[in-house]
XYZ file of C-alpha atoms in Angstrom:
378
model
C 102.925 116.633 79.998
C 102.855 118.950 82.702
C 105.056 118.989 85.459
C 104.488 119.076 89.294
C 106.772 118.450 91.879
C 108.953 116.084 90.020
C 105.788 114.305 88.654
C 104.692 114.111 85.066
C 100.861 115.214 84.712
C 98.783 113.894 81.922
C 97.231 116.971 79.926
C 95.463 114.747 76.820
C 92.344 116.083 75.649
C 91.086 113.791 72.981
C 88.438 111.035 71.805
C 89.484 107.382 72.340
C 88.384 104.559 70.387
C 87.650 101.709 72.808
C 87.848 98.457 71.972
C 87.336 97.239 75.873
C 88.312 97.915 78.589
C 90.941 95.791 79.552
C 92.909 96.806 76.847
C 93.000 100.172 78.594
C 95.816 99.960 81.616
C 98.504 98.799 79.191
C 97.687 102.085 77.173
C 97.705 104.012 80.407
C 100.548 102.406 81.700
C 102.450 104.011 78.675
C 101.916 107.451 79.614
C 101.771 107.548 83.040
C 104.725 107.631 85.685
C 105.415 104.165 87.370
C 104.466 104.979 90.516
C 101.462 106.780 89.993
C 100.256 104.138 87.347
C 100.979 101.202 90.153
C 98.991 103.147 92.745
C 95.750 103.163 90.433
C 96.226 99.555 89.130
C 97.185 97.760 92.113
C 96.018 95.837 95.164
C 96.948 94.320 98.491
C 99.635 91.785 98.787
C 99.748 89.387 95.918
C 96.407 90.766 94.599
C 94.679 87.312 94.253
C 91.120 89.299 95.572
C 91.848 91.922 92.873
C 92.199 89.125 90.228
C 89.247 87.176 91.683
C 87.031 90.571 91.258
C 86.955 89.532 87.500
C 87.647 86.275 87.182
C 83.951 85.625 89.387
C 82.064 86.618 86.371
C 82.706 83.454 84.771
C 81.420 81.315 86.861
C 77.951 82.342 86.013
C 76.574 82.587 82.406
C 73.413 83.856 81.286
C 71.078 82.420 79.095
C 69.824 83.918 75.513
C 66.723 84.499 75.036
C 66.222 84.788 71.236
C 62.133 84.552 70.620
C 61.657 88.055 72.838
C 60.517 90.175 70.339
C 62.753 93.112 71.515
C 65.153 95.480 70.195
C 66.668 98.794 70.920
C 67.314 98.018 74.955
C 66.689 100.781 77.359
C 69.362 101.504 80.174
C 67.629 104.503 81.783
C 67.370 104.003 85.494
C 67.177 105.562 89.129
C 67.898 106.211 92.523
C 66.801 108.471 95.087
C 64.878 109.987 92.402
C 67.331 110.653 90.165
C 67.105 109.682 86.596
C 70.078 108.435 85.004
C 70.799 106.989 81.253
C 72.690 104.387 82.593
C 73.054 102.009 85.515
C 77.086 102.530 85.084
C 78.087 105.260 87.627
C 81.679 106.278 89.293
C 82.889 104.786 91.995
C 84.987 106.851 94.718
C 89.066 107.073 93.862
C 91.265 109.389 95.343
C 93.566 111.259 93.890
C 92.674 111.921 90.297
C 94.982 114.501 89.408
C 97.528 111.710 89.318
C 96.305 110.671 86.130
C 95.280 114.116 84.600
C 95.873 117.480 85.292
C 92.501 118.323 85.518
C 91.898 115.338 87.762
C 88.152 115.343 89.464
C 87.041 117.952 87.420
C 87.622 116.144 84.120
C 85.987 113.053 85.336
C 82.815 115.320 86.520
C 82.407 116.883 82.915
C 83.005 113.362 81.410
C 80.672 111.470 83.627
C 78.122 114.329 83.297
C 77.978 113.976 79.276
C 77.015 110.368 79.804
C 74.071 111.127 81.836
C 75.375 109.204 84.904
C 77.034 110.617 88.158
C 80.304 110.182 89.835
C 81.273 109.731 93.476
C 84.006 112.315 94.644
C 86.349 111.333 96.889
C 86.978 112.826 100.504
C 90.962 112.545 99.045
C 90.474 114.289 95.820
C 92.677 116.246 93.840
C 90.275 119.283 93.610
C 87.843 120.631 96.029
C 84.593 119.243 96.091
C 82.902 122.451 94.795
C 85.114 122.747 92.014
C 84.469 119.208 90.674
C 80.736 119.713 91.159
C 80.942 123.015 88.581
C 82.223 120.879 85.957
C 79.393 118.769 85.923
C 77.281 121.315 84.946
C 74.503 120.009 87.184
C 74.445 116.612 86.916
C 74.129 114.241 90.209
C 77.278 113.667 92.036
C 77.695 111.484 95.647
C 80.067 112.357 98.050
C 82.265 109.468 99.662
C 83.417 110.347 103.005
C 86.584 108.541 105.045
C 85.239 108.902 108.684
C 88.292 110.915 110.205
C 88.962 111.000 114.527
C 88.750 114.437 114.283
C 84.552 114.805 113.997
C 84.790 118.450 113.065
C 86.516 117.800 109.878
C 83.868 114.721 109.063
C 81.345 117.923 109.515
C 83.222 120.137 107.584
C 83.071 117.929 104.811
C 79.500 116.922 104.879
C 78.879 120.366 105.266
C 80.602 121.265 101.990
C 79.211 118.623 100.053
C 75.702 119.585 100.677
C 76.664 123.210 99.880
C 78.098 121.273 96.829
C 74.505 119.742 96.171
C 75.890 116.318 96.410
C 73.092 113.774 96.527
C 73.951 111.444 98.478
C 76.844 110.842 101.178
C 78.332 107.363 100.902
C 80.346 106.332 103.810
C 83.609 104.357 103.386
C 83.756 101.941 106.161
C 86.661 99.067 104.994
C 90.223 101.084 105.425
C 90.291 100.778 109.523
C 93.547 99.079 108.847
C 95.423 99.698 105.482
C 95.807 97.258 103.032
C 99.243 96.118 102.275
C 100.136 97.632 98.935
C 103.757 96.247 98.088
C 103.985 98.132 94.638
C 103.379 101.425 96.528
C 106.174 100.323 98.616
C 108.448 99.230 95.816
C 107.927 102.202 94.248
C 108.196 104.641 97.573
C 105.318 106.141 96.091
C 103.739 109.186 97.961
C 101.117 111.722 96.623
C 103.210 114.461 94.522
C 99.797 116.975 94.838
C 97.791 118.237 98.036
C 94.073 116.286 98.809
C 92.201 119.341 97.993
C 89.846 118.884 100.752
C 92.005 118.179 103.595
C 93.873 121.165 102.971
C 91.211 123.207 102.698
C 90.090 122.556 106.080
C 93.202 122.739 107.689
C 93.868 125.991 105.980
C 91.039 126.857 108.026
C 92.618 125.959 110.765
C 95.410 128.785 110.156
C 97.745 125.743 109.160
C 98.079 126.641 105.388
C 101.877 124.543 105.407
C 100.401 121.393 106.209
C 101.653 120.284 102.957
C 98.321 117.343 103.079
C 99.237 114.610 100.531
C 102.170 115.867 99.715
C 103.913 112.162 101.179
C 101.988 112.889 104.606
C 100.428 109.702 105.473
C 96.677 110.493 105.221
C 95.901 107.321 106.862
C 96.905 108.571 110.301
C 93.901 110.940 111.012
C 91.452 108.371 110.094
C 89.043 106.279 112.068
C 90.451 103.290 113.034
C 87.514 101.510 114.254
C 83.817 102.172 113.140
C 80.640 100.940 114.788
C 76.858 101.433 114.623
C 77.389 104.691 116.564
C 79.616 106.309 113.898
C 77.153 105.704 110.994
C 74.158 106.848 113.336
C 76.049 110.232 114.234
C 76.668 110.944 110.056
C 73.099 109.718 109.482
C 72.122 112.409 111.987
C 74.324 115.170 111.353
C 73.070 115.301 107.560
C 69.616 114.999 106.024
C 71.156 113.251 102.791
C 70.688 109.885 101.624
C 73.208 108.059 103.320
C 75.181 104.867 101.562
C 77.264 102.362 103.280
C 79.821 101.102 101.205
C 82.202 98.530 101.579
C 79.771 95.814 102.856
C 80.778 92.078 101.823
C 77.938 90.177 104.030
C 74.320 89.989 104.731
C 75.014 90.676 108.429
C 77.105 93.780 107.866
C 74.304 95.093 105.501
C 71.317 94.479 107.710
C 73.304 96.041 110.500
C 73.855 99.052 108.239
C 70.416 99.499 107.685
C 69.079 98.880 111.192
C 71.379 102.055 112.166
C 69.123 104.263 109.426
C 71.058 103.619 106.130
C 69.359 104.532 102.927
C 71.875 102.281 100.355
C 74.358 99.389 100.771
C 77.134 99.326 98.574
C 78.686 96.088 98.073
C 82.637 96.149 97.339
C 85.793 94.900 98.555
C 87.883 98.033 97.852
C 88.682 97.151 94.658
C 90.904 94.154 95.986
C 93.193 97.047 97.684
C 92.080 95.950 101.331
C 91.709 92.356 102.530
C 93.555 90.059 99.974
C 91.909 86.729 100.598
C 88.207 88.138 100.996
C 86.074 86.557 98.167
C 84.782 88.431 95.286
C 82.159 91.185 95.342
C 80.557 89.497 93.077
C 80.562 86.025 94.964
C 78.559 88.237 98.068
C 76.356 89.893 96.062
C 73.675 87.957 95.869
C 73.341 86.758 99.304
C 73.815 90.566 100.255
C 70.669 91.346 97.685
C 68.695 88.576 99.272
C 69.041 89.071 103.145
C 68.491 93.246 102.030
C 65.412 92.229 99.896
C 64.502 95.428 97.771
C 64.817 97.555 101.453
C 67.039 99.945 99.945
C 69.149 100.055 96.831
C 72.394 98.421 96.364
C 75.013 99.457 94.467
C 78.057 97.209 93.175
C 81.333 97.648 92.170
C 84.378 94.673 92.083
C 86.349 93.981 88.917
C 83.472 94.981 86.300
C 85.528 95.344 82.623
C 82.397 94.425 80.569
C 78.952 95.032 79.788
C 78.561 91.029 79.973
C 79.846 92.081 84.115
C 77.257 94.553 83.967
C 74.428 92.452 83.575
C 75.338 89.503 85.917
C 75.875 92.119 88.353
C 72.448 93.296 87.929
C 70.693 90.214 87.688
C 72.592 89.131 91.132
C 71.068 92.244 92.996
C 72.820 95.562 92.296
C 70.859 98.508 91.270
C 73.548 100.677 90.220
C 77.368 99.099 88.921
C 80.625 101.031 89.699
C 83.528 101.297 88.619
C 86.796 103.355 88.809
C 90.495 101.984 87.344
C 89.104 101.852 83.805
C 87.885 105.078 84.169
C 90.473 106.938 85.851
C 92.791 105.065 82.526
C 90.268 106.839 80.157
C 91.099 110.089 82.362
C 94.816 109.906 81.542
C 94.399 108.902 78.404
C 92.135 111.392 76.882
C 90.808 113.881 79.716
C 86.833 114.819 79.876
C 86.208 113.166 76.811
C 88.094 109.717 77.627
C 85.949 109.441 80.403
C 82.564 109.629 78.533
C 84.884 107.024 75.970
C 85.022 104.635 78.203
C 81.645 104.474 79.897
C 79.655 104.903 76.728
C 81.677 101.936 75.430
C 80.548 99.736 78.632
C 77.514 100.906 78.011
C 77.330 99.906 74.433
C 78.487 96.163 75.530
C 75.823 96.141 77.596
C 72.789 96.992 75.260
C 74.663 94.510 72.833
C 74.502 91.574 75.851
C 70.847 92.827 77.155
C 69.565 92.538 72.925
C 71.125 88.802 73.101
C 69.783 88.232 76.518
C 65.950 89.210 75.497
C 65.988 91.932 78.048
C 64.589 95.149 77.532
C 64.959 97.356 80.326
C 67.169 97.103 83.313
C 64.045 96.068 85.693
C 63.919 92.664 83.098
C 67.696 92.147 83.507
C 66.961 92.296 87.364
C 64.263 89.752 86.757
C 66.505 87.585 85.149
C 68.425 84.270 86.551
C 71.571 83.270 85.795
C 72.644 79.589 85.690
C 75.993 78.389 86.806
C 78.976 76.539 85.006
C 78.380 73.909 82.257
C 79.074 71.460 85.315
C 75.871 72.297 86.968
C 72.934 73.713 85.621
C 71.174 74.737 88.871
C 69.801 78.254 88.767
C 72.025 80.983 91.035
């Protein structure tokens, strides 16, 4: 273990063998400090969304389909033209180098050997050109918290396209800050610098500003966003641009209306509004007011490939995920990463095979049916 400012840095470079996923944040919670590990794992207030995330899965089931004449099921897809091996991608967390001392970096070269692409984080550990070298090339978004101060927003869109990021996707659910009791329990404040913000504001001449370093990020950052925000990021940059924390069908039509090229349901990973329903709950009526206009991508409590598919066959074109990942981070660097997804993955040929699905197109073609109580199709 390294050590930086007090805190204990993970420095494991090794193979896991994955049994699933949830089996994961006990492992991680081993080796990592308690306040760190807490920040990752937890939610809002008494976390009943974050429980809810996963628990929604259950109350759909999907049928087998075992005269289908298939075998060997293909995950390949796309989006904005870019071919990926799986529909599993990374979702946007901040501050990786909590959990590894490589942080973003190791989660680009993991991410990267599984053919998929990760989302970097406006509050990441390393800069965002850095983490694009390690993945060699392969896709990466760019998730930006709208800030007051517009010339930093441009500053960072203007480094992620130097980057060759793909795609910007916009974070528009932390006007307010969730209520995170175990980060207060814990008096738990970022031991490293966001690499990003203090780039900029070294810029600035103001190489002290010590950004992360138990400065409250949160103060510099919009506090309310409207139309007009999304339509001044949509015209600033000529990348694809994603709206993500949408949980309903007005939200996402009103998203698109302003020029948005992707919706991205999610409810922050439970670390927001504690009492807000599922991501999975919304999905579908998100998928069916957006109707095929532009691609949706999904994230909320996904821990198996079983998750994988009913997220799919509710709507979602790609399915993100973070806490599981950021575990296989800790726990085994670059290649604990590529563990963890390539095990998801695995569930989810294994549940596609059973399902009589092929390709990802026939999962999205597929209904489920609800609880033994009622057999009515979702």
């Amino acid at each position: 273990m390294a050590v930086i400012n007090g805190y204990e840095l993970s420095e494991r470079e090794q193979s896991l063998n994955v049994i699933n996923l949830p089996s994961l944040e006990n492992l991680a919670k081993e080796i990592l400090p308690k306040g760190g590990f807490e920040f990752i794992r937890g939610g809002s207030e008494d976390e009943w969304t974050l429980r809810e995330n996963t628990t929604a899965f259950d109350r759909v089931q999907i049928l087998p389909h075992v005269l289908s004449n298939i075998s060997n099921p293909e995950t390949k897809t796309n989006i904005f033209g870019l071919q990926l091996d799986t529909p599993l991608v990374m979702a946007p967390a901040a501050a990786q180098g909590i959990a590894h001392i490589r942080g973003e970096a190791a989660t680009a070269e993991g991410m990267a050997a599984t053919g998929s692409l990760m989302t970097q984080s406006t509050y990441s550990s390393k800069l965002i050109a850095d983490a694009a070298a390690a993945g060699h090339g392969a896709p990466q978004f760019f998730q930006l918290y709208l800030s007051q101060d517009n010339d930093l927003n441009k500053f960072l869109l203007d480094k992620a396209k130097e980057a060759g990021s793909k795609s910007i996707v916009i974070t528009t659910d932390l006007t307010a800050e969730g209520y995170r009791e175990a980060d207060i329990v814990n008096d738990f404040h970022f031991p490293l610098p966001m690499a990003n913000l203090e780039d900029y504001q070294i810029g600035l001449g103001q190489s002290d500003a010590g950004v992360g370093h138990g400065k409250d990020v949160f103060d510099n950052e919009a506090h309310q966003i409207g139309i007009s925000d999304i339509k001044r990021i949509i015209d600033y940059t000529d990348l694809p641009v994603i709206i993500k924390g949408i949980q309903t069908p007005e939200d996402a039509l009103l998203a698109i209306s302003a020029g948005a090229q992707g919706i991205w349901v999610s409810n922050h990973g439970g670390r927001q509004l504690n009492g807000g329903p599922a991501s999975f709950d919304v999905l579908k009526g998100i998928a069916t007011a957006v109707n095929h206009q532009v691609p949706i991508i999904f994230d909320g409590g996904v821990r198996r490939g079983s998750h994988v598919f009913k997220a799919l066959a509710a709507g979602a074109d790609l399915v993100a995920l973070a806490r599981p990942i950021i575990y296989g981070l800790a726990l085994g660097g670059a290649q604990g990463v590529t563990d963890v997804v390539n095990h998801l993955n695995h569930e989810l040929k294994i549940t596609m095979q059973l399902a009589g699905t092929k390709t990802i197109a026939d999962i999205q073609h597929t209904q489920l049916f609800k609880s033994e109580r009622d057999k009515s199709r979702f």
